[in-house]
Short mmCIF file of C-alpha atoms in Angstrom, two decimals:
data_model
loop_
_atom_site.label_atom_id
_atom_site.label_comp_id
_atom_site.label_asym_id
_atom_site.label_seq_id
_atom_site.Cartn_x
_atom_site.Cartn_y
_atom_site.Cartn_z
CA UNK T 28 -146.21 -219.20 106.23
CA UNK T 29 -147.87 -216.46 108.11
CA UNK T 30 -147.12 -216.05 111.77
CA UNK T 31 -148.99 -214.05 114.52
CA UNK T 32 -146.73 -211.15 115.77
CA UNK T 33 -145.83 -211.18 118.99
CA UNK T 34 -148.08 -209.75 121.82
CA UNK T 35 -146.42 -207.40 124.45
CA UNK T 36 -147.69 -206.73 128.07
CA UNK T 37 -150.78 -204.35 128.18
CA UNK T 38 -149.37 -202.13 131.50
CA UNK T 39 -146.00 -201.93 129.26
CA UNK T 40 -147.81 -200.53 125.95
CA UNK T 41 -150.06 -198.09 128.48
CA UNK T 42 -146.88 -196.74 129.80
CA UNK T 43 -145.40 -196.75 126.47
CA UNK T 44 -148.37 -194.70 124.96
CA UNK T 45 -148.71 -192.28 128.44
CA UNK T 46 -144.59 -191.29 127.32
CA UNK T 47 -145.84 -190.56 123.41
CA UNK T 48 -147.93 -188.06 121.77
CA UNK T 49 -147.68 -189.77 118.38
CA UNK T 50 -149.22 -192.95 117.65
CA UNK T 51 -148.86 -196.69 118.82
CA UNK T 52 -150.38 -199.40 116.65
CA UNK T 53 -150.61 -202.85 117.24
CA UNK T 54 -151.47 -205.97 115.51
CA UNK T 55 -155.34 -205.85 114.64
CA UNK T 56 -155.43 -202.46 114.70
CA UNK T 57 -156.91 -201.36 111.38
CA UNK T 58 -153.89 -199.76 110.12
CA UNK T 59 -151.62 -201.81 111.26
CA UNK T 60 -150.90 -203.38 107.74
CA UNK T 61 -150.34 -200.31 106.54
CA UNK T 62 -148.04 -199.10 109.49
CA UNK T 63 -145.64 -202.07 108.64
CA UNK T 64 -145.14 -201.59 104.98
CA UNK T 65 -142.45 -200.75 103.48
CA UNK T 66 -140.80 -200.08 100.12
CA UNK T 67 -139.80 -203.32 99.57
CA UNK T 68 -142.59 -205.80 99.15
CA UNK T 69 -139.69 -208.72 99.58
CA UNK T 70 -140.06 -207.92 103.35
CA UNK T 71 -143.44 -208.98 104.32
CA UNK T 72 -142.31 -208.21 108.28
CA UNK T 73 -145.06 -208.26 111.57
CA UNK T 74 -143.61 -206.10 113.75
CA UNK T 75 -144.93 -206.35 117.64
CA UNK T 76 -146.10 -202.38 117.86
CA UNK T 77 -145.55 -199.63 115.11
CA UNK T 78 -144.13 -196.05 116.94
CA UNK T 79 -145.40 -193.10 114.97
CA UNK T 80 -142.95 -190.47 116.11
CA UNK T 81 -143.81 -187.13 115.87
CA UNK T 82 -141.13 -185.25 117.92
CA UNK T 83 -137.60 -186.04 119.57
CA UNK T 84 -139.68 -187.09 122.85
CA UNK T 85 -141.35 -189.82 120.92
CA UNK T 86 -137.95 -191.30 119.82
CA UNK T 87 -136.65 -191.09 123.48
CA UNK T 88 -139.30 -193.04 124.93
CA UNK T 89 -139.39 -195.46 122.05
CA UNK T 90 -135.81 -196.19 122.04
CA UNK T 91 -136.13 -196.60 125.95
CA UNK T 92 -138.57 -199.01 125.25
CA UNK T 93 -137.21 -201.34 122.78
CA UNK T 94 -133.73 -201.03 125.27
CA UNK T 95 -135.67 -201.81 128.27
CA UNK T 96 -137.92 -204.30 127.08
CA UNK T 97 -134.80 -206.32 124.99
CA UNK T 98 -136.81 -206.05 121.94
CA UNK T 99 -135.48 -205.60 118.50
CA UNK T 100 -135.69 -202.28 116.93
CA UNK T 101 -135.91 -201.32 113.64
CA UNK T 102 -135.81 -197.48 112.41
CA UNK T 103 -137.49 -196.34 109.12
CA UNK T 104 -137.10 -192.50 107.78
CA UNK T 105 -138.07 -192.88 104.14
CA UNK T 106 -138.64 -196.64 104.64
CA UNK T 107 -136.24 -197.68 100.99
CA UNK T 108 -134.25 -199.85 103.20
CA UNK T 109 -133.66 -202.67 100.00
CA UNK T 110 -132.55 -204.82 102.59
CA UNK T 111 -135.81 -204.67 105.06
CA UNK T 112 -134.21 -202.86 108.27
CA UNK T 113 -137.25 -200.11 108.37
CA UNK T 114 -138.88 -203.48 109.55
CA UNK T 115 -138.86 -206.34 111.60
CA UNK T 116 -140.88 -209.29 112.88
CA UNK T 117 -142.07 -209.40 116.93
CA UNK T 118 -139.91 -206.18 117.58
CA UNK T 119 -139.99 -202.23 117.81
CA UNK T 120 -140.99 -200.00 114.66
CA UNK T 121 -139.87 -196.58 115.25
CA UNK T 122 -141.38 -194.96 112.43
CA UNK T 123 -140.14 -190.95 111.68
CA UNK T 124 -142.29 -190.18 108.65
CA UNK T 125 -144.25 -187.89 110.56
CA UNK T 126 -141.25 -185.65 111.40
CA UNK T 127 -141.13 -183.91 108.09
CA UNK T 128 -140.56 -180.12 109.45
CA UNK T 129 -138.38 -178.74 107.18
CA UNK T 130 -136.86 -174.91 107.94
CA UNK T 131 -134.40 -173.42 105.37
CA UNK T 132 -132.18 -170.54 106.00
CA UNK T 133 -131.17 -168.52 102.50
CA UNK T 134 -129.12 -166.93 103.96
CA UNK T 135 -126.95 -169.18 105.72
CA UNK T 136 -127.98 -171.47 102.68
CA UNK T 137 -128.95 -174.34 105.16
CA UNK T 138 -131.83 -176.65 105.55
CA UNK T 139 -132.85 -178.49 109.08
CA UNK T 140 -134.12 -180.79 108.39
CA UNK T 141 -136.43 -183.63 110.70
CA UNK T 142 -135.48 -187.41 110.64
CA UNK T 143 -138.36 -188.50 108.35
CA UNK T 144 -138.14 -186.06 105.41
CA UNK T 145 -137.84 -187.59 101.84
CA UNK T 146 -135.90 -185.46 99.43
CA UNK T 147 -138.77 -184.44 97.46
CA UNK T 148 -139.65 -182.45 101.27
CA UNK T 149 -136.24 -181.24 100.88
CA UNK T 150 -136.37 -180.16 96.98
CA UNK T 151 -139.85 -178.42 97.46
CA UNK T 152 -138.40 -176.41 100.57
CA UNK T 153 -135.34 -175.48 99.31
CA UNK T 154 -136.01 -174.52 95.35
CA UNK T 155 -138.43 -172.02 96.81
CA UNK T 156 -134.71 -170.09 97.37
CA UNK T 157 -133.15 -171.44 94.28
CA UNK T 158 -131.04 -173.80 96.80
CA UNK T 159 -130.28 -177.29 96.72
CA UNK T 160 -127.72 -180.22 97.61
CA UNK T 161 -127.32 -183.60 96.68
CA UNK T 162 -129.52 -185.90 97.69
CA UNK T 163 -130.84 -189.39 95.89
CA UNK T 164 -132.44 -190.15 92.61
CA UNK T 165 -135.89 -191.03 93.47
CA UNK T 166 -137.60 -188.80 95.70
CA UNK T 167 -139.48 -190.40 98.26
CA UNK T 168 -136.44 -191.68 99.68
CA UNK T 169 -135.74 -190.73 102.78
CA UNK T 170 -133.43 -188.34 104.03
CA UNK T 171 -132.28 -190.14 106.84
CA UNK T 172 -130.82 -193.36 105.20
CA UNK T 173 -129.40 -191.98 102.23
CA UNK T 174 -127.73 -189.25 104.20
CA UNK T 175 -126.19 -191.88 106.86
CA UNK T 176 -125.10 -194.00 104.15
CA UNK T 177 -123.39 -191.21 102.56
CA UNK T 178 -125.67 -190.07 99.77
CA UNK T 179 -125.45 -190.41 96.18
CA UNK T 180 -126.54 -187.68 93.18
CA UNK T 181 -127.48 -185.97 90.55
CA UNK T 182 -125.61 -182.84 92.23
CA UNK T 183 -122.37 -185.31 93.91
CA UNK T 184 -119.89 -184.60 91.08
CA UNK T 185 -120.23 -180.79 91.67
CA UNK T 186 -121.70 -180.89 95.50
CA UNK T 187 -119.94 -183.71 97.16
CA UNK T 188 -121.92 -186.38 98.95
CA UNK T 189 -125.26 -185.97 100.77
CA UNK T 190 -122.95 -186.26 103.93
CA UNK T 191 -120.39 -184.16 102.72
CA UNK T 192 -122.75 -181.27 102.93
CA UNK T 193 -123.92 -182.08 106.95
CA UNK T 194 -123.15 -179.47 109.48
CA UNK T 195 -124.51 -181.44 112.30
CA UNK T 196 -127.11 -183.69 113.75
CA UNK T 197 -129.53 -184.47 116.60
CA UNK T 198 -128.95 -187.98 117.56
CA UNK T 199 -130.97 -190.23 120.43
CA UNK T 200 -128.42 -192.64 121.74
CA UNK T 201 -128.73 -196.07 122.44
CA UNK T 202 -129.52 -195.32 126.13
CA UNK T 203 -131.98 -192.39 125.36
CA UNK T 204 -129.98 -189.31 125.39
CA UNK T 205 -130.43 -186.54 123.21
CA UNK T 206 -127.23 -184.76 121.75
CA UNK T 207 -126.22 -182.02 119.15
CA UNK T 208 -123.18 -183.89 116.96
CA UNK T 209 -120.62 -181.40 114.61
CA UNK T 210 -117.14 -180.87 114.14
CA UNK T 211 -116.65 -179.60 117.46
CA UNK T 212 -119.46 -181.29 119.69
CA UNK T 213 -119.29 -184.97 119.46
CA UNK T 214 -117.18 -185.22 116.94
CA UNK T 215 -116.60 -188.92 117.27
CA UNK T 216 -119.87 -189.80 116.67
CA UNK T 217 -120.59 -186.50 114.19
CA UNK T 218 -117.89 -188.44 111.91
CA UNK T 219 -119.41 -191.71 112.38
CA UNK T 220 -122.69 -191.03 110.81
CA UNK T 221 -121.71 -189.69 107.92
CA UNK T 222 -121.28 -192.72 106.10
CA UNK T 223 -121.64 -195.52 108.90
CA UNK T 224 -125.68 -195.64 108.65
CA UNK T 225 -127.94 -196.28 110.85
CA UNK T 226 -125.55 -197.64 113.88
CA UNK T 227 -124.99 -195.08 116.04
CA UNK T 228 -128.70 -193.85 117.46
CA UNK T 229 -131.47 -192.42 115.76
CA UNK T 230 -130.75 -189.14 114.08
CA UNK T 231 -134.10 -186.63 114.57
CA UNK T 232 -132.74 -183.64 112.23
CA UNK T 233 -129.79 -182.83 110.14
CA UNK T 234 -128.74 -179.32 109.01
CA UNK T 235 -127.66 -179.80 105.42
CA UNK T 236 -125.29 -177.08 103.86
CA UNK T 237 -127.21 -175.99 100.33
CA UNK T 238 -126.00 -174.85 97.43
CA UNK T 239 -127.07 -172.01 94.81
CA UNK T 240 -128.92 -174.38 92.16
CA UNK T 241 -132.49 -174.09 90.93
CA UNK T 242 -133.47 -174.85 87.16
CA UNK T 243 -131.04 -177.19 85.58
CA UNK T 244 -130.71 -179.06 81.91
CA UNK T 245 -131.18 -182.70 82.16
CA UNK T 246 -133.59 -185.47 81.35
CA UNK T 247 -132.63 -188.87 79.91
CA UNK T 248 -131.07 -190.17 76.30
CA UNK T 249 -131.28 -193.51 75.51
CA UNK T 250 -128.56 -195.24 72.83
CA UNK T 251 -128.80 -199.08 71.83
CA UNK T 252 -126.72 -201.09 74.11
CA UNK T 253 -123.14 -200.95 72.57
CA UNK T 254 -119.47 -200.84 74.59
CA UNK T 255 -118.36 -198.16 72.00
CA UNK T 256 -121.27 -195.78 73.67
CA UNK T 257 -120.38 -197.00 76.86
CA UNK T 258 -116.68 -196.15 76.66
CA UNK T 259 -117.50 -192.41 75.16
CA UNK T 260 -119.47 -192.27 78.27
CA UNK T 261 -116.22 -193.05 80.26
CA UNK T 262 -114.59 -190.24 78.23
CA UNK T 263 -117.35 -187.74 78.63
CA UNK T 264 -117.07 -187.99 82.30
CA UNK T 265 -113.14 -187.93 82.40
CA UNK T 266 -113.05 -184.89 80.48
CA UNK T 267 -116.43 -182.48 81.84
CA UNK T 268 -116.85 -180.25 84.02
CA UNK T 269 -118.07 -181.46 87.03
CA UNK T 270 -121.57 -178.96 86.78
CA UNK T 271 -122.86 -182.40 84.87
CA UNK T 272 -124.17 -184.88 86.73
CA UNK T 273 -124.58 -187.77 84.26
CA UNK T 274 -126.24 -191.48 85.83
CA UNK T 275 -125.42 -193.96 83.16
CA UNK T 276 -128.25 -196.33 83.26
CA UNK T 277 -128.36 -199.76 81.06
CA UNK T 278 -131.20 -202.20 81.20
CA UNK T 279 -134.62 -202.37 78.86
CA UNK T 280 -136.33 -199.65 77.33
CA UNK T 281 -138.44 -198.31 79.34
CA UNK T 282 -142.41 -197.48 77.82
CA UNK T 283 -142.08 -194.01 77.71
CA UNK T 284 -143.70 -191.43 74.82
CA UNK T 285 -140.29 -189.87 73.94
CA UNK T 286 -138.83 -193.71 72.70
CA UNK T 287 -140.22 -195.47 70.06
CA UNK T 288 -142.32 -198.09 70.69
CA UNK T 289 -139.98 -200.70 69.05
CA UNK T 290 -137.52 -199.77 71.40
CA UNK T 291 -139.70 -200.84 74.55
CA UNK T 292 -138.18 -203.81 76.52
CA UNK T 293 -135.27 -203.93 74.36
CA UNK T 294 -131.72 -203.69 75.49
CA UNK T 295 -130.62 -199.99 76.12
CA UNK T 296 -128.32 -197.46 77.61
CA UNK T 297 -128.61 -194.31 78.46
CA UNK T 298 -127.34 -191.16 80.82
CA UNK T 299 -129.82 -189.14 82.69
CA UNK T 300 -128.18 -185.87 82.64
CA UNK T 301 -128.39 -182.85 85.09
CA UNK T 302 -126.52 -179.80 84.19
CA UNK T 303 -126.59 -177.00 86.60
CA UNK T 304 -124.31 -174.45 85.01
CA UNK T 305 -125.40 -171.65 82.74
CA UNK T 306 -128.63 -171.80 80.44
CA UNK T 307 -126.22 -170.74 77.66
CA UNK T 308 -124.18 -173.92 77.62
CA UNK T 309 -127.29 -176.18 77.47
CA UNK T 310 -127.14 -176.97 74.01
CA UNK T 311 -123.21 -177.77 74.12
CA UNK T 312 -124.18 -180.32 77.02
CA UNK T 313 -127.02 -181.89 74.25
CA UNK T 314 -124.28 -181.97 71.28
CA UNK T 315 -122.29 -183.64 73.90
CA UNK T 316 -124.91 -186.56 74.58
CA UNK T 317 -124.94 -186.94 70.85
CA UNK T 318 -122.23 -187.54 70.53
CA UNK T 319 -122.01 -190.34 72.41
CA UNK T 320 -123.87 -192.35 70.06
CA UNK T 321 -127.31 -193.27 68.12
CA UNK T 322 -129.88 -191.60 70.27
CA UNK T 323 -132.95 -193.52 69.91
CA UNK T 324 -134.95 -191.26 72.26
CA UNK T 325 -134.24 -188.45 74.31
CA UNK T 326 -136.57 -185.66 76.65
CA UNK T 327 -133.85 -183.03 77.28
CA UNK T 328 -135.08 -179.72 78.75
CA UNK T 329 -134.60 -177.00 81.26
CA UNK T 330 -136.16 -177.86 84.24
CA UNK T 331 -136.94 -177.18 87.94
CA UNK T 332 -133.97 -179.38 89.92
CA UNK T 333 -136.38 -180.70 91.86
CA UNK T 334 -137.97 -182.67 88.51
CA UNK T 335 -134.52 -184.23 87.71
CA UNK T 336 -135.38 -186.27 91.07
CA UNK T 337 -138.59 -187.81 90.47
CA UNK T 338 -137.42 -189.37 86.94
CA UNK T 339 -137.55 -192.79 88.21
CA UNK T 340 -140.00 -192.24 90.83
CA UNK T 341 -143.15 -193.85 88.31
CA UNK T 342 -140.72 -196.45 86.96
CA UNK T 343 -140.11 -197.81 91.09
CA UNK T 344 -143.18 -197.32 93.11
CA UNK T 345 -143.53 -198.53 96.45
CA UNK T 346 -144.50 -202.26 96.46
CA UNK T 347 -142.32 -203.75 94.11
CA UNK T 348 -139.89 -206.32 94.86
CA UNK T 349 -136.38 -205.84 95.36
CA UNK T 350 -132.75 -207.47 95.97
CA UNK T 351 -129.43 -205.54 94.99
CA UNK T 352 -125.49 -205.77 94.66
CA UNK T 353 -123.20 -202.87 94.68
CA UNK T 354 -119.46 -202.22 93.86
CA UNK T 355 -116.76 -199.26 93.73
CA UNK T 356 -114.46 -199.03 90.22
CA UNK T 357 -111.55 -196.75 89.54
CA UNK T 358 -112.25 -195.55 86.20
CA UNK T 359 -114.96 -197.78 84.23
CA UNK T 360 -112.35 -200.82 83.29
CA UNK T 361 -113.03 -202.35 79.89
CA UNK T 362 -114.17 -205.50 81.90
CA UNK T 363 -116.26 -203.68 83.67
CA UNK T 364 -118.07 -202.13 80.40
CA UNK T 365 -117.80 -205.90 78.92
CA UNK T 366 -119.62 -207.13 82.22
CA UNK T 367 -122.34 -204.32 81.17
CA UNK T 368 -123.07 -205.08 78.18
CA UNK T 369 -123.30 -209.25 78.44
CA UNK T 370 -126.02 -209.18 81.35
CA UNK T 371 -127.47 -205.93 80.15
CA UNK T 372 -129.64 -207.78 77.23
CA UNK T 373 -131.04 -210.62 80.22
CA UNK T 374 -132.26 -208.06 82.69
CA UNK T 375 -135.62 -209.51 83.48
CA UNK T 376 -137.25 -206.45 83.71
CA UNK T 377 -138.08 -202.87 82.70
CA UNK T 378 -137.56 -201.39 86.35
CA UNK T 379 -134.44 -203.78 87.01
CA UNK T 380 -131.81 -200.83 86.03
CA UNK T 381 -128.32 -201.15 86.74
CA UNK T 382 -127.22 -197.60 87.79
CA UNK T 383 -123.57 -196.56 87.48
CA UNK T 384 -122.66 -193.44 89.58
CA UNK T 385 -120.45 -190.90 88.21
CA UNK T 386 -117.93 -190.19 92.28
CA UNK T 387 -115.24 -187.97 91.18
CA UNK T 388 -115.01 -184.00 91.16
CA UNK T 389 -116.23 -182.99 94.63
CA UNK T 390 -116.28 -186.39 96.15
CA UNK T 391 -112.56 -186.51 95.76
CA UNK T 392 -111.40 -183.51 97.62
CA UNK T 393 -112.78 -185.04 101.01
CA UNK T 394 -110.21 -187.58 102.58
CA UNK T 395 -111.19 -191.00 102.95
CA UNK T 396 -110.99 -190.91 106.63
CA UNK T 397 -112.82 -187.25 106.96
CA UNK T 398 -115.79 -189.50 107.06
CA UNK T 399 -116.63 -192.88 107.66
CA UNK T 400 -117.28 -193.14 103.86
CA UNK T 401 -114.09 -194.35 102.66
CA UNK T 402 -113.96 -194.85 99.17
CA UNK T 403 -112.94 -191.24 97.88
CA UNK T 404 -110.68 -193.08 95.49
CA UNK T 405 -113.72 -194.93 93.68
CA UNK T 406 -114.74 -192.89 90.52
CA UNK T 407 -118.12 -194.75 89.85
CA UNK T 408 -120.54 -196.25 92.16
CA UNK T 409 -122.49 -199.54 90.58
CA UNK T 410 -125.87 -200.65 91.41
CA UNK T 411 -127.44 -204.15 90.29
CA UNK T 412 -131.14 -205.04 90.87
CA UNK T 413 -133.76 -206.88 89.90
CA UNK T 414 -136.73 -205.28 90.52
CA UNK T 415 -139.86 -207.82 90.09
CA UNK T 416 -143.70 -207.90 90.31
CA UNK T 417 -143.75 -210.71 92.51
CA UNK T 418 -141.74 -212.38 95.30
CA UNK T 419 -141.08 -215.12 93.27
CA UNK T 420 -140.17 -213.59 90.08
CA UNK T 421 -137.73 -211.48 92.35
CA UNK T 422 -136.26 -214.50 94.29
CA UNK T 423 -135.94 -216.61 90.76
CA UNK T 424 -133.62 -213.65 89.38
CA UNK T 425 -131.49 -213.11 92.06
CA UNK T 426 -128.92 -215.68 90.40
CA UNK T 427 -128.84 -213.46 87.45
CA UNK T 428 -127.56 -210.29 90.06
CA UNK T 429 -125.02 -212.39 91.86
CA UNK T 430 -124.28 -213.89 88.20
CA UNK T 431 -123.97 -209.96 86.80
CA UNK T 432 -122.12 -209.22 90.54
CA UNK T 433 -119.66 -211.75 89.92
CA UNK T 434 -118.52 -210.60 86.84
CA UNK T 435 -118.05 -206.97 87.71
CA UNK T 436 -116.06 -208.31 90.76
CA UNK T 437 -112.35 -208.86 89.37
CA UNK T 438 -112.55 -205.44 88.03
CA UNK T 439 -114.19 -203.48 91.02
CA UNK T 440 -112.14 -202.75 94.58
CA UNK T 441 -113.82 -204.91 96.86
CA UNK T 442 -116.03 -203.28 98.63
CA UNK T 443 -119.36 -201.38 97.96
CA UNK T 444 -121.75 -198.65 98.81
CA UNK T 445 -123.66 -199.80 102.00
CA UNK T 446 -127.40 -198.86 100.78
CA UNK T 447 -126.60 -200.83 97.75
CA UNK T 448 -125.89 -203.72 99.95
CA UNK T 449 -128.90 -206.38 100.54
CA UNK T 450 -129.41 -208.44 103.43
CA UNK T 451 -126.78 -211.22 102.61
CA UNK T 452 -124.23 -208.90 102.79
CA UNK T 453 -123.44 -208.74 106.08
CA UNK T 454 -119.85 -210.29 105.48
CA UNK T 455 -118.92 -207.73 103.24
CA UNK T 456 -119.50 -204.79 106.15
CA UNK T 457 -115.24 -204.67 107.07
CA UNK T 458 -114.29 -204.53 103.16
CA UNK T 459 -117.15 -201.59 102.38
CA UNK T 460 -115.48 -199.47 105.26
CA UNK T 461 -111.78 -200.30 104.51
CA UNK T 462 -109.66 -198.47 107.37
CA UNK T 463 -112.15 -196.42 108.75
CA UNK T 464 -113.69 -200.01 109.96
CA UNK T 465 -111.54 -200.50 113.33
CA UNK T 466 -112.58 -196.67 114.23
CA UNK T 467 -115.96 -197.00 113.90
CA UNK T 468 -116.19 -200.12 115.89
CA UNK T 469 -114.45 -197.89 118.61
CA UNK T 470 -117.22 -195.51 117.99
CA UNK T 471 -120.07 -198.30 118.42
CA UNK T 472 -118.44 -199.41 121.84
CA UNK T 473 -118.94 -196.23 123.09
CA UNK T 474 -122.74 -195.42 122.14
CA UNK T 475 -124.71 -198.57 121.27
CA UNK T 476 -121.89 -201.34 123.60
CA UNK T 477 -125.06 -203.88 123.58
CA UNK T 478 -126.02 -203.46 119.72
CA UNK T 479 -129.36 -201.78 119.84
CA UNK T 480 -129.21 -200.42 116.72
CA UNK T 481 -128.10 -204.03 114.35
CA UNK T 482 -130.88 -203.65 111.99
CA UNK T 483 -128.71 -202.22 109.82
CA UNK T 484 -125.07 -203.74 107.81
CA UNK T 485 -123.95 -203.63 111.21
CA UNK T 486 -121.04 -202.74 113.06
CA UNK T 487 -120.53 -204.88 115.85
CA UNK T 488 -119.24 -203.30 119.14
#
């Protein structure tokens, strides 16, 4: 049933508009149903007014607002929350995707970069200087969340985590104020976002250490759906060198030129490789993927890095619908692999792919309570989704992810990886940050003591 937002106080939105240069949209306004979308159709939300930042003073007087006026407020950067929190019904939208100023220093080999950025704004910007650092797998997401959340790769194994490579961050506080967070300056709160989301205020810009990286060798291979592949996959991980970023991906084949056409929407696996070491070693890193198995279709290349991020991109637009699990492993257990390949063959669609993330090499030389991302002792990250046409298509198969979730869970470590966490998670928020949990509720008490920002796998204060 559709419901009528909720109408706020003419003098308030005047007053509200008079304090920002970007735009205010309301219901009825003819963008407005564009202004609420987001990434995820599954969250059909009708938000009271739509803030289209455009500088630091926009977020000020929006989060002011929302504080003020006790509304809810909801944040969107890149707006791939799978859970909905870029959105929300009767509240506040602060919406950053018109702060996409991006400066890079070659130097220095940074990037500052504003709040609503995606990483293909990043990628562009930085390959210009043959720079880059880890950040996602499908480039219009945005900076922001993936960052906060702590930032899976292509580039993690030999980078670290997107929040690994932070210097600092301007952050608007729950009670408007502006501050500069690093090491030294608000370090409490510097530590919390790097891993603890969205919880802690609104972060305008980040300054992202970069890395020397330009054209890499990588592109997916595909191999029938088989544990022996799967556990030379383990192996070939184990023993590389951490230059190779390699996603293993299992689900059905996708309808792509480069795989037969018998071979569309039938079981597969596969690694989507990215290696950013010399050109010489490229065809080592090919005999290597071989070897894994039967390749039944493979588009292997040297590329620009910024390509190796928009691989997915026509497999996920914007508008489908999604719900997801995540887990940590040590190692990829045998029940783990066995867990992979009996719910692989049911996926109920070609763009629901279960994506395991290779997390050793640089991710385990931080210290799981250097940041509020705590699992440094997880080797793979694991993401389940089903990613449908239709709400009800999605909602039907959301047994089959708990099913898949459930069997994964006697050999995973409890928690997960909070952007791979959906909306029914909430429960799960103490296990996913271990024993940095108790600090970071310290943390929340201090900036956001009434909650402001809970749109989010929140940390109560």
């Amino acid at each position: 049933m559709i419901t009528s937002p909720q109408v706020l106080d003419g003098r308030l939105l005047e007053r509200l508009r008079g304090a920002v240069r970007g735009g205010v949209v309301e219901p009825g306004a003819p963008d407005y149903d564009e202004a609420r979308r987001v990434y995820n159709a599954l969250h059909d939300k009708r938000p009271a007014i739509v803030v289209r930042a455009v500088d630091a003073g926009d977020v000020i007087a929006t989060v002011d607002f929302a504080r003020e006026q006790h509304l809810q407020l909801a944040v969107r950067g890149g707006g791939h929350s799978v859970a909905g929190y870029g959105t929300c019904d009767d509240g506040v939208v602060l919406d950053l995707g018109r702060m996409r100023g991006i400066r890079v220093d070659p130097r220095a080999r940074t990037a500052h970069v504003e709040g609503g950025c995606t990483w293909a704004d990043v990628n562009h910007a930085t390959y210009a200087f043959g720079l880059a650092t880890t950040g996602g797998i499908v480039s219009t997401t945005g900076v922001g969340g993936l960052t906060t959340g702590g930032g899976m790769g292509h580039l993690a194994r030999r980078c670290g985590l997107a929040c690994d490579n932070l210097l600092s961050v301007d952050l608007v506080t729950a009670d408007g104020s502006f501050v500069t967070c690093t090491p030294e300056r608000h370090a409490d709160l510097f530590w919390a976002v790097r891993g603890g989301g969205g919880n802690f205020g609104v972060v305008t810009s980040f300054v992202h250490r970069l890395h020397p990286v330009a054209d890499v060798f990588g592109g997916p291979v595909f191999y029938p759906l088989d544990a022996e592949v799967l556990r030379r996959y383990r192996e070939l991980v184990a023993g590389s060198d951490e230059r190779l970023g390699a996603l293993l991906i299992v689900g059905l084949g996708p309808p792509v030129p480069f795989l037969p056409e018998h071979w569309h929407g039938r079981p597969l696996c596969g690694v989507v490789a990215c290696w950013s070491g010399p050109e010489e070693d490229d065809e080592d890193i090919r005999a290597q993927l071989a070897a894994l198995g039967p390749v039944v279709g493979q588009h292997l290349g040297r590329i620009p890095y910024p390509l190796v991020n928009t691989l997915f991109d026509e497999l996920v637009p914007a508008g489908l619908f999604h719900y997801w699990k995540g887990s940590f492993t040590r190692g990829l257990p045998n029940g783990a692999l066995d867990a992979l390949v009996e719910y692989g063959p049911t996926t109920p669609s070609v763009q629901s792919v279960t994506v395991v993330f290779p997390l050793d090499g640089a991710c385990h030389r931080v210290a799981p309570g250097d940041t509020a991302f705590s699992y440094r002792d997880a080797d793979y990250a694991i993401a389940l989704s089903p990613t449908l046409a239709t709400r009800e298509d999605c909602e039907t198969h959301q047994g089959w992810v708990r099913a898949f979730h459930r069997a994964l869970e006697p050999h995973a470590m409890g928690g997960g990886y909070v952007n791979f966490m959906d909306g029914d998670d909430q429960d799960r928020v103490r296990v996913n940050y271990r024993g940095n949990h108790a600090r970071l509720v310290a943390v929340k008490r201090r900036y956001d003591p009434g909650n402001l920002f809970r749109l989010n796998h929140n940390i109560a204060p």
